[in-house]
Coordinates of C-alpha atoms and ligand atoms in Angstrom, one line a residue:
Chain A
M266 CA -20.7 0.0 29.8
T267 CA -19.6 -1.4 26.4
R268 CA -20.4 -5.0 26.1
T269 CA -20.4 -6.8 22.6
I270 CA -22.0 -10.2 21.6
P271 CA -20.7 -11.9 19.3
L272 CA -23.2 -13.1 16.2
S273 CA -22.7 -15.0 13.1
L274 CA -25.6 -13.4 10.4
A275 CA -26.4 -14.9 7.3
I276 CA -26.6 -11.9 5.1
N277 CA -26.6 -12.2 1.0
G278 CA -25.7 -15.9 1.2
K279 CA -22.8 -15.4 2.6
P280 CA -22.1 -16.0 6.7
H281 CA -20.5 -13.0 8.5
T282 CA -19.2 -12.8 12.2
L283 CA -19.4 -9.5 14.4
D284 CA -18.8 -8.2 17.5
V285 CA -21.4 -5.8 18.8
E286 CA -23.5 -3.9 21.8
P287 CA -26.8 -6.2 22.2
R288 CA -29.0 -3.1 21.6
V289 CA -27.2 -2.8 17.4
T290 CA -30.1 -2.6 15.4
L291 CA -30.0 -4.8 12.3
L292 CA -29.5 -1.6 9.9
D293 CA -27.2 -0.7 12.1
A294 CA -25.1 -3.8 11.8
L295 CA -25.5 -3.6 8.1
R296 CA -24.6 0.6 7.8
E297 CA -22.0 0.5 10.5
H298 CA -20.3 -2.4 11.1
L299 CA -20.5 -4.6 7.7
S300 CA -19.8 -1.7 5.2
L301 CA -23.5 -2.8 3.4
T302 CA -24.7 0.5 3.0
G303 CA -27.4 0.2 0.4
T304 CA -30.0 -0.1 3.0
K305 CA -31.2 3.1 3.7
K306 CA -31.7 5.0 7.2
G307 CA -35.0 7.6 7.2
C308 CA -37.1 7.7 10.1
D309 CA -35.2 4.8 12.4
Q310 CA -38.5 4.4 13.7
G311 CA -40.2 2.4 11.7
Q312 CA -42.2 4.7 9.5
C313 CA -40.8 5.4 5.7
G314 CA -39.9 1.8 4.7
A315 CA -35.8 3.1 3.8
C316 CA -34.8 0.1 5.4
T317 CA -36.9 -2.4 4.0
C318 CA -34.7 -5.7 4.5
H319 CA -36.1 -9.1 3.7
V320 CA -35.7 -11.9 6.6
D321 CA -36.7 -15.4 5.4
G322 CA -37.5 -14.3 2.1
E323 CA -40.7 -11.8 3.7
R324 CA -40.2 -7.8 3.8
V325 CA -39.3 -6.3 7.3
L326 CA -38.0 -2.9 8.8
S327 CA -34.7 -3.3 9.6
C328 CA -34.5 -0.3 12.3
L329 CA -36.9 -1.8 14.6
T330 CA -35.4 -5.2 14.1
L331 CA -32.2 -6.2 16.3
A332 CA -29.3 -8.0 14.8
A333 CA -29.4 -10.4 17.3
Q334 CA -32.6 -11.7 16.5
V335 CA -32.0 -12.1 13.1
E336 CA -28.9 -14.8 13.6
G337 CA -30.1 -18.4 12.2
R338 CA -31.8 -16.4 9.6
Q339 CA -31.5 -16.0 6.1
V340 CA -31.4 -11.7 5.6
T341 CA -31.2 -10.4 2.3
T342 CA -30.4 -6.5 1.5
I343 CA -30.7 -4.7 -1.9
E344 CA -27.3 -5.3 -2.2
G345 CA -28.3 -9.2 -3.3
I346 CA -31.1 -8.8 -5.8
A347 CA -29.1 -8.7 -8.4
G348 CA -27.7 -11.7 -10.3
E349 CA -24.0 -13.0 -9.3
D350 CA -23.3 -11.3 -13.0
G351 CA -24.5 -8.7 -12.1
T352 CA -27.9 -8.8 -13.9
L353 CA -30.5 -6.5 -12.6
H354 CA -33.7 -7.9 -10.8
A355 CA -36.5 -7.6 -12.9
V356 CA -37.9 -4.8 -10.3
Q357 CA -34.7 -3.0 -10.6
K358 CA -35.2 -2.9 -14.2
A359 CA -38.6 -1.4 -13.9
F360 CA -37.3 1.3 -11.8
I361 CA -34.4 2.7 -14.4
E362 CA -37.3 2.0 -17.2
Q363 CA -40.4 3.8 -15.6
D364 CA -37.7 6.8 -13.7
A365 CA -38.9 5.8 -10.5
F366 CA -37.7 8.0 -8.4
Q367 CA -35.7 11.4 -8.1
C368 CA -33.2 11.7 -5.2
G369 CA -33.2 7.7 -5.0
Y370 CA -33.1 7.7 -0.8
C371 CA -36.1 6.1 -1.0
T372 CA -35.2 3.3 -3.4
P373 CA -33.6 0.7 -2.1
G374 CA -36.6 0.0 0.0
Q375 CA -39.0 0.9 -2.3
I376 CA -37.1 -2.2 -4.4
M377 CA -36.5 -4.5 -2.0
S378 CA -40.8 -4.0 -0.9
A379 CA -41.4 -4.4 -4.3
V380 CA -39.9 -7.8 -4.7
A381 CA -41.4 -8.6 -1.9
C382 CA -45.3 -7.6 -2.3
I383 CA -44.8 -9.7 -5.8
R384 CA -43.9 -12.2 -4.3
E385 CA -46.9 -12.6 -1.7
G386 CA -49.0 -12.0 -4.9
H387 CA -50.0 -8.4 -3.8
A388 CA -49.3 -6.6 -7.0
G389 CA -52.5 -7.8 -8.8
S390 CA -54.4 -4.3 -9.4
D391 CA -52.9 -0.6 -9.0
A392 CA -55.2 -0.3 -6.0
E393 CA -53.6 -3.1 -4.3
I394 CA -50.0 -1.8 -5.3
R395 CA -50.9 1.6 -3.8
E396 CA -52.0 -0.4 -0.1
Y397 CA -49.3 -3.1 0.0
M398 CA -46.8 -0.6 -0.7
S399 CA -48.2 2.0 1.3
G400 CA -45.2 1.5 3.9
N401 CA -42.9 3.0 1.5
L402 CA -42.9 7.3 1.9
C403 CA -41.3 8.8 -1.1
R404 CA -40.6 12.0 -0.1
C405 CA -39.9 12.9 -3.7
G406 CA -43.1 11.7 -4.6
A407 CA -42.8 9.4 -7.7
Y408 CA -45.7 7.4 -6.3
N409 CA -47.1 7.4 -9.6
S410 CA -43.9 5.6 -11.6
I411 CA -43.1 3.7 -8.6
V412 CA -46.4 1.6 -9.0
A413 CA -45.5 1.2 -13.0
A414 CA -42.5 0.5 -12.1
V415 CA -44.3 -2.9 -9.8
R416 CA -47.2 -3.2 -12.5
E417 CA -44.4 -3.7 -14.7
A418 CA -42.3 -5.3 -12.8
A419 CA -45.3 -8.1 -12.0
A420 CA -45.8 -8.6 -15.4
A421 CA -42.2 -9.9 -16.5
V422 CA -41.6 -11.6 -13.0
S423 CA -45.0 -13.7 -14.1
V424 CA -43.6 -14.4 -18.0
N425 CA -40.6 -15.2 -16.6
E426 CA -42.5 -18.0 -14.1
K427 CA -44.4 -18.9 -17.4
V428 CA -41.5 -19.5 -19.7
E429 CA -39.4 -21.7 -16.2
A430 CA -42.6 -23.8 -15.9
A431 CA -43.1 -24.5 -19.4
Chain B
M206 CA -32.0 4.3 22.5
R207 CA -30.3 2.8 25.9
D208 CA -28.3 -0.5 25.5
F209 CA -29.4 -3.9 27.3
S210 CA -29.1 -7.3 28.0
Y211 CA -29.8 -9.6 25.0
L212 CA -31.4 -13.3 26.1
R213 CA -33.3 -15.7 23.8
A214 CA -35.6 -17.6 25.3
A215 CA -35.4 -21.0 25.2
S216 CA -38.8 -21.7 26.3
V217 CA -41.9 -20.3 27.7
D218 CA -41.2 -20.9 31.3
A219 CA -37.9 -19.7 30.7
A220 CA -39.1 -16.3 29.2
R221 CA -41.5 -16.2 32.3
A222 CA -38.6 -16.5 34.4
G223 CA -36.8 -14.1 33.1
A224 CA -39.6 -11.3 32.7
I225 CA -40.7 -11.4 36.2
Q226 CA -36.7 -9.8 36.7
P227 CA -37.4 -6.2 37.2
G228 CA -36.4 -4.1 34.7
A229 CA -37.2 -7.3 31.7
M230 CA -39.3 -6.8 28.9
L231 CA -40.3 -9.4 26.4
L232 CA -38.9 -8.2 22.8
A233 CA -41.5 -10.2 20.0
G234 CA -41.5 -7.9 16.9
G235 CA -40.0 -5.5 18.5
T236 CA -42.2 -2.9 16.4
T237 CA -43.3 -1.1 19.8
L238 CA -40.6 -1.9 22.3
L239 CA -37.8 -1.1 20.5
D240 CA -39.4 2.1 18.7
L241 CA -40.2 3.1 22.2
A242 CA -37.0 2.4 23.2
K243 CA -35.4 4.7 21.2
C244 CA -38.3 7.5 22.1
G245 CA -36.6 6.7 25.5
V246 CA -40.1 5.7 27.2
A247 CA -39.1 2.1 27.4
T248 CA -35.8 1.7 29.0
P249 CA -35.7 -2.3 29.4
D250 CA -32.5 -3.0 31.7
T251 CA -32.9 -7.0 29.5
V252 CA -34.5 -7.6 26.3
I253 CA -35.7 -11.5 26.4
D254 CA -36.2 -12.2 22.4
V255 CA -39.4 -15.2 22.1
T256 CA -39.6 -14.9 18.5
H257 CA -37.1 -17.9 18.4
L258 CA -39.7 -19.8 20.3
S259 CA -41.5 -22.4 18.5
G260 CA -45.1 -23.9 18.9
L261 CA -47.0 -20.8 19.8
S262 CA -47.9 -19.3 16.2
A263 CA -50.4 -21.7 15.1
I264 CA -53.7 -20.8 13.9
E265 CA -56.5 -23.0 14.2
V266 CA -60.0 -22.4 12.8
D267 CA -62.8 -25.3 13.5
A268 CA -66.9 -25.3 14.6
D269 CA -66.2 -24.5 17.9
G270 CA -64.2 -20.9 17.0
A271 CA -60.6 -19.8 16.6
R272 CA -57.4 -20.1 18.7
I273 CA -54.5 -18.1 17.2
G274 CA -51.0 -18.6 19.3
A275 CA -49.6 -15.7 20.6
L276 CA -46.3 -15.9 18.3
A277 CA -48.5 -15.7 15.2
K278 CA -47.7 -12.8 12.8
M279 CA -50.3 -10.3 11.9
A280 CA -49.9 -10.7 8.1
A281 CA -50.4 -14.7 8.3
V282 CA -53.7 -14.2 10.8
A283 CA -55.1 -11.8 8.1
D284 CA -54.3 -13.9 5.0
D285 CA -54.8 -17.2 6.7
P286 CA -58.3 -17.9 4.7
A287 CA -60.4 -19.8 7.3
I288 CA -59.8 -16.3 9.3
I289 CA -61.0 -14.3 6.5
A290 CA -64.3 -17.4 5.9
A291 CA -65.2 -17.7 9.9
F292 CA -64.0 -14.2 11.0
P293 CA -63.9 -11.4 8.3
A294 CA -63.4 -8.3 10.6
I295 CA -60.3 -10.0 12.5
S296 CA -58.3 -10.5 8.9
Q297 CA -59.7 -7.0 8.2
S298 CA -58.4 -4.9 11.2
L299 CA -54.9 -6.2 10.6
T300 CA -54.8 -6.1 6.6
L301 CA -55.6 -1.9 7.6
A302 CA -53.1 -1.7 10.0
A303 CA -50.0 -0.8 9.8
S304 CA -47.9 -2.0 6.7
Q305 CA -47.2 -4.9 5.3
Q306 CA -43.1 -5.2 6.3
L307 CA -44.6 -4.3 10.2
R308 CA -47.4 -6.9 9.9
N309 CA -44.4 -9.6 8.7
M310 CA -42.7 -8.6 12.6
A311 CA -45.3 -7.9 14.9
T312 CA -47.0 -10.6 16.8
I313 CA -50.5 -11.1 18.0
G314 CA -49.5 -11.0 21.7
G315 CA -47.6 -8.0 21.2
N316 CA -50.2 -6.3 19.4
L317 CA -52.5 -6.4 21.8
M318 CA -49.8 -5.0 24.2
Q319 CA -48.8 -1.7 21.8
R320 CA -48.6 1.9 23.6
T321 CA -51.0 4.5 22.6
R322 CA -49.4 7.2 20.4
C323 CA -50.0 9.9 22.4
P324 CA -47.1 12.1 21.2
Y325 CA -46.8 13.6 24.6
F326 CA -45.9 10.1 25.8
R327 CA -43.5 9.4 23.6
D328 CA -41.8 11.9 24.2
P329 CA -40.4 12.2 27.5
G330 CA -37.3 15.2 26.5
T331 CA -39.9 17.5 25.7
F332 CA -42.5 16.6 28.3
S333 CA -42.1 15.4 31.2
A334 CA -46.1 15.0 32.3
C335 CA -47.8 12.7 31.2
N336 CA -49.1 10.2 34.2
K337 CA -48.8 7.0 32.0
R338 CA -44.9 7.2 31.9
A339 CA -44.5 8.8 34.9
P340 CA -47.3 8.1 37.3
G341 CA -48.3 11.6 39.2
S342 CA -46.5 13.8 37.1
G343 CA -49.7 15.2 35.8
C344 CA -50.9 15.3 31.6
S345 CA -49.8 17.3 28.7
A346 CA -52.5 16.2 26.5
I347 CA -55.1 17.8 28.6
G348 CA -55.2 21.4 27.2
G349 CA -52.8 20.6 24.5
V350 CA -52.8 19.1 20.9
T351 CA -55.8 16.8 21.2
R352 CA -56.6 15.8 17.6
N353 CA -56.5 12.1 18.0
H354 CA -57.3 11.9 21.8
A355 CA -59.8 10.1 23.5
V356 CA -63.0 10.6 24.3
L357 CA -64.4 7.8 25.8
G358 CA -63.1 6.1 28.8
V359 CA -61.2 9.0 29.8
S360 CA -60.1 10.5 32.8
D361 CA -58.9 13.3 34.7
A362 CA -55.3 11.3 34.8
C363 CA -55.3 10.8 30.5
I364 CA -57.1 10.7 28.0
A365 CA -54.9 8.4 25.8
T366 CA -56.3 7.0 22.1
Y367 CA -55.9 2.6 22.6
H368 CA -55.2 3.0 18.8
G369 CA -54.5 -0.9 18.0
D370 CA -57.4 -2.3 15.6
L371 CA -57.5 -6.0 15.9
A372 CA -58.2 -5.4 19.7
V373 CA -61.1 -3.9 18.6
A374 CA -62.7 -6.9 16.6
L375 CA -62.0 -8.8 18.9
V376 CA -63.9 -7.6 21.5
A377 CA -67.0 -7.6 19.3
F378 CA -66.7 -11.6 19.3
D379 CA -65.9 -11.9 22.9
A380 CA -62.3 -13.2 22.6
V381 CA -60.1 -14.5 25.4
V382 CA -56.7 -13.7 26.1
E383 CA -54.9 -17.2 27.4
I384 CA -52.2 -16.1 29.9
G385 CA -50.3 -19.3 30.4
E386 CA -52.8 -21.4 32.7
R387 CA -55.4 -18.1 33.3
S388 CA -57.4 -16.3 30.7
V389 CA -58.9 -13.7 31.0
A390 CA -62.3 -12.1 28.7
I391 CA -60.5 -9.3 26.2
D392 CA -63.0 -7.0 28.0
D393 CA -61.3 -7.6 31.2
F394 CA -57.9 -7.6 30.0
F395 CA -57.9 -3.9 28.8
L396 CA -58.2 -1.3 31.4
V397 CA -59.4 2.2 31.1
P398 CA -56.9 4.6 32.8
G399 CA -58.9 5.9 36.6
D400 CA -56.2 6.9 38.1
T401 CA -53.8 4.3 37.3
P402 CA -53.1 5.2 33.6
E403 CA -49.8 3.6 34.1
R404 CA -51.9 0.0 34.4
E405 CA -53.2 -0.8 30.9
T406 CA -53.9 -4.0 30.8
L407 CA -54.7 -7.4 33.2
I408 CA -50.5 -8.4 32.5
E409 CA -48.5 -9.1 35.6
A410 CA -44.9 -9.2 35.9
G411 CA -43.6 -12.5 34.3
E412 CA -46.8 -13.2 32.6
M413 CA -46.7 -13.8 29.2
I414 CA -49.8 -14.0 26.5
T415 CA -50.0 -17.2 24.7
G416 CA -52.5 -17.3 22.6
I417 CA -56.3 -15.8 22.0
R418 CA -59.5 -17.9 21.1
V419 CA -62.3 -16.5 19.6
P420 CA -65.3 -18.2 19.8
A421 CA -67.8 -19.0 17.0
S422 CA -70.9 -16.5 17.0
A423 CA -73.6 -16.5 14.9
G424 CA -72.8 -13.4 13.4
A425 CA -68.9 -13.6 12.9
G426 CA -69.2 -14.9 9.5
N427 CA -70.6 -11.6 8.2
S428 CA -68.7 -9.1 9.7
V429 CA -66.5 -6.5 9.0
Y430 CA -63.8 -3.9 9.9
L431 CA -64.8 -0.2 9.0
K432 CA -61.9 2.5 9.6
V433 CA -61.4 5.9 8.9
R434 CA -58.1 8.1 8.8
D435 CA -56.3 11.1 7.7
R436 CA -54.9 9.1 4.6
Q437 CA -56.1 5.9 2.6
S438 CA -53.7 3.5 4.5
Y439 CA -50.8 3.1 6.7
E440 CA -52.3 5.4 9.0
F441 CA -53.6 4.7 12.8
A442 CA -58.3 4.8 12.7
A443 CA -59.6 8.5 13.6
A444 CA -62.7 6.2 14.2
S445 CA -63.2 2.7 13.7
A446 CA -65.8 -0.1 14.1
A447 CA -66.1 -3.7 13.9
V448 CA -69.3 -5.0 13.7
S449 CA -71.1 -8.5 13.0
L450 CA -74.7 -9.2 12.5
E451 CA -77.4 -12.0 11.7
L452 CA -80.8 -11.3 10.8
E453 CA -84.3 -13.4 10.6
D454 CA -85.4 -15.0 8.1
D455 CA -86.9 -11.8 7.1
G456 CA -83.6 -10.9 5.9
R457 CA -84.6 -7.3 8.3
T458 CA -84.9 -8.1 11.6
V459 CA -82.0 -8.0 13.8
R460 CA -81.3 -11.6 15.7
D461 CA -77.7 -10.7 17.0
I462 CA -75.6 -7.7 16.0
R463 CA -72.1 -7.1 18.1
V464 CA -70.3 -3.5 17.7
A465 CA -66.7 -2.1 19.0
L466 CA -64.8 0.8 18.4
G467 CA -61.7 2.2 17.7
G468 CA -59.9 5.0 17.2
V469 CA -61.9 7.1 20.3
A470 CA -61.3 5.3 23.5
T471 CA -58.9 4.2 25.9
K472 CA -59.6 0.6 25.2
P473 CA -61.3 -0.9 22.3
W474 CA -64.8 -0.3 23.2
R475 CA -67.7 -2.4 23.2
A476 CA -70.9 -0.4 22.1
R477 CA -73.8 -2.5 24.0
A478 CA -75.9 0.2 24.1
V479 CA -76.2 0.1 20.3
E480 CA -76.5 -3.4 20.6
Q481 CA -79.2 -3.5 22.6
A482 CA -81.2 -0.8 20.6
L483 CA -81.6 -2.7 17.5
I484 CA -82.0 -6.3 18.6
G485 CA -85.1 -7.4 17.7
K486 CA -85.9 -3.9 15.5
A487 CA -85.9 -4.1 12.0
I488 CA -83.5 -2.8 9.8
D489 CA -84.1 1.1 8.4
A490 CA -81.7 3.5 7.9
E491 CA -83.7 6.0 10.9
T492 CA -83.4 3.1 13.0
V493 CA -79.3 2.4 12.9
K494 CA -78.7 5.9 12.5
A495 CA -81.0 6.9 15.8
A496 CA -79.1 3.9 17.7
S497 CA -75.6 4.4 15.9
L498 CA -76.1 7.8 18.2
L499 CA -75.2 5.8 21.3
A500 CA -71.8 4.4 20.4
V501 CA -70.8 8.2 21.7
E502 CA -72.8 8.2 25.0
G503 CA -71.4 9.5 28.0
A504 CA -68.3 10.8 25.2
V505 CA -66.1 14.0 26.6
S506 CA -64.1 16.3 24.2
N507 CA -61.0 17.8 25.3
G508 CA -60.5 20.3 22.1
G509 CA -59.1 19.2 19.0
N510 CA -60.6 15.8 19.7
Q511 CA -64.6 16.8 19.6
Y512 CA -64.9 15.8 15.5
K513 CA -64.5 11.8 17.0
I514 CA -67.8 12.2 19.0
A515 CA -69.9 13.1 15.2
L516 CA -67.5 10.5 13.4
A517 CA -67.8 7.6 15.4
P518 CA -71.6 7.1 15.4
R519 CA -71.3 7.6 11.3
V520 CA -68.7 4.8 10.9
V521 CA -70.1 2.6 12.9
A522 CA -73.8 3.5 10.9
R523 CA -71.8 3.1 8.1
A524 CA -70.9 -0.2 8.8
I525 CA -74.4 -1.8 10.3
S526 CA -75.6 -0.3 6.5
D527 CA -73.0 -2.0 4.6
L528 CA -73.7 -5.4 6.5
A529 CA -77.3 -5.4 6.5
S530 CA -77.5 -4.6 2.7
K531 CA -75.1 -7.2 2.1
T532 CA -76.5 -9.6 4.4
A533 CA -80.7 -9.0 2.7
R534 CA -78.8 -9.6 -0.8
T535 CA -77.1 -13.1 0.1
S536 CA -80.3 -14.5 1.9
G537 CA -82.4 -13.7 -0.8
G538 CA -84.7 -11.6 1.7
Q539 CA -86.2 -8.0 0.9
A540 CA -83.3 -6.0 -0.3
Ligands
LIG679 C1 -45.4 2.8 11.8 C2 -45.9 2.0 12.7 C3 -47.8 2.1 12.4 C4 -48.5 0.9 12.9 N1 -49.7 1.4 12.3 C5 -50.8 0.3 13.0 C6 -51.9 0.3 12.9 O1 -52.6 1.0 11.7 N2 -52.9 -0.2 13.5 C7 -52.8 -0.9 15.0 O2 -53.3 -1.9 14.9 N3 -51.3 -1.4 15.4 C8 -50.6 -0.2 14.5 N4 -48.7 -0.2 14.6 C9 -48.3 -0.9 15.8 C10 -48.2 -2.6 15.8 O3 -48.9 -3.2 15.2 C11 -47.8 -2.6 17.3 O4 -46.1 -2.5 17.0 C12 -47.0 -4.3 17.0 O5 -48.7 -5.6 16.6 C13 -46.7 -4.5 18.8 O6 -46.3 -6.4 17.8 P1 -45.0 -6.8 18.5 O7 -44.9 -8.4 17.9 O8 -44.4 -5.9 17.3 O9 -44.7 -6.3 19.7 P2 -43.1 -6.3 20.4 O10 -42.7 -4.4 20.2 O11 -42.4 -7.1 20.5 O12 -44.1 -5.8 22.2 C14 -45.2 -5.0 22.2 C15 -44.7 -4.8 23.7 O13 -45.5 -6.0 24.4 C16 -44.8 -7.5 25.1 N5 -44.9 -8.9 24.7 C17 -44.7 -9.1 23.6 N6 -45.4 -10.3 23.8 C18 -45.9 -10.8 24.7 C19 -46.6 -11.3 25.1 N7 -46.8 -13.1 24.1 N8 -47.3 -11.4 26.4 C20 -47.0 -10.0 26.9 N9 -46.3 -9.6 26.6 C21 -45.6 -9.0 25.2 C22 -43.3 -6.2 25.0 O14 -42.7 -6.6 26.1 C23 -43.6 -4.9 25.0 O15 -44.2 -4.5 26.0 C24 -48.0 0.6 14.2 C25 -46.7 0.4 14.4 C26 -45.5 1.1 13.4 C27 -44.0 1.3 14.0
LIG680 S1 -52.7 11.1 27.6 FE1 -51.9 10.1 28.7 S2 -50.2 9.1 27.2 FE2 -51.0 11.7 26.9 S3 -49.6 12.9 28.0 FE3 -51.8 12.3 29.1 S4 -51.6 10.7 30.8 FE4 -49.6 10.6 28.9
LIG681 S1 -35.3 3.8 8.8 FE1 -36.6 2.1 9.3 S2 -39.1 2.4 8.5 FE2 -37.8 4.5 8.7
LIG682 S1 -37.1 9.0 -4.8 FE1 -36.3 10.8 -3.2 S2 -37.6 10.1 -1.9 FE2 -38.2 8.5 -3.0

């Protein structure tokens, strides 16, 4: 029994149409149907954070979201956060600067989570960063460098905002 | 995950009409339902997505208390300034639950309906016996690994813990669950397993939680949710306590106290014996310690969860003492 449903999704500002079974998650739609493989599958059960994306600007787990549920919403993936010209996002720069990964598998999820964490205003101290980044596990244990990268990016973002506001 | 049909509800009535069909299930944040569908525990034929319904996510707080729409997200309620001021324990119970990603997805209605994390329940491929999943099949947990199983409200049929945090705070505050036209006191909403562990709440097929009402109470603004667990964050409670406290003007005598426990019982557990033992008494370490032991009256251990019987009273005692010393300081009473 294979019944597919037609969906139109807005991903990284671009419209995409696809035909998928209703059970297809946003994660599988991105990776298997749209060749956007930057978003990673770790546990596929909501426990590791590797699949973190933004829906309408908020971080969510794409493995526990049906593709059908995000019709009409704006989806942002790791492929969509650098500038059009390839300029890296402040969080991406900070991860490189702080060497905040080893194997890199958790990194797209960490970066998507960190971008939102800073935007939410939950990156005010190391303790707050640890608490609000706790949904992203890193089996390589790069946690200290990840906290340092989020701290550095949060500072850079607030400087940018002050410059823009001036 | 077995395939299913997907319907997007256009109204609450349409959602209810859909949900009454055999094999149909409401889909809110999906963080319980899709997880259990992947485990092979939930096998819906149809999921009815309610997340596109409007008008069910308001959070309103006034002198009478709070009303929270069933589709309000955990994160939104946790960060709501009026909730933080009027019911700190509610905000804390949510902030200390799951992760920010999950809190951005999960709804308050779905949160109440979350299922146990009993590993035997979650693994039908390996463990066929589970009275909650398959009534009459037995219980794989009894005699198995029980570190995270309940010690209160258990039966011979099931010892699964209710792991949710929010409901513990709501039980302390005597919240009311709105199920369309009918309203149910939250303590009655959740059922102990008894002989029918498959039945966990008073919700009937075709019903939908539409909101939660939390009545104002004297101590609510002076409340705390204390969660003790195996790791510092992103973990279910080994034991938790929601406590609200109102002291007399002397700053030490208990006028009103509410105590509820999480992580140790088959449903969010109101500890009225602890409350009764403290009302009218002056708070001191010994009185609090003695009263807190009443929290686990009637507790039954099944091996690995024995530690919860020692832990839960300590969590209760710490929550009460922390609140009392804070109250004494802010009221200018004897500190
Ligand atoms: C990794 C992980 C860690 C977690 N940690 C915690 C934790 O520490 N503390 C904690 O409290 N919780 C925790 N949770 C559980 C989480 O809080 C719940 O999964 C979530 O609140 C469920 O809400 P939802 O909207 O996603 O529900 P859904 O998954 O959409 O629905 C859950 C159930 O409720 C039904 N339902 C949904 N909405 C309604 C309604 N309005 N009326 C009637 N029925 C309805 C559905 O049919 C389904 O059966 C964790 C979950 C995960 C995956
Ligand atoms: S404790 Fe309850 S949920 Fe767990 S295996 Fe036994 S019957 Fe099933
Ligand atoms: S893959 Fe989604 S949380 Fe692990
Ligand atoms: S860098 Fe390897 S899992 Fe995080």
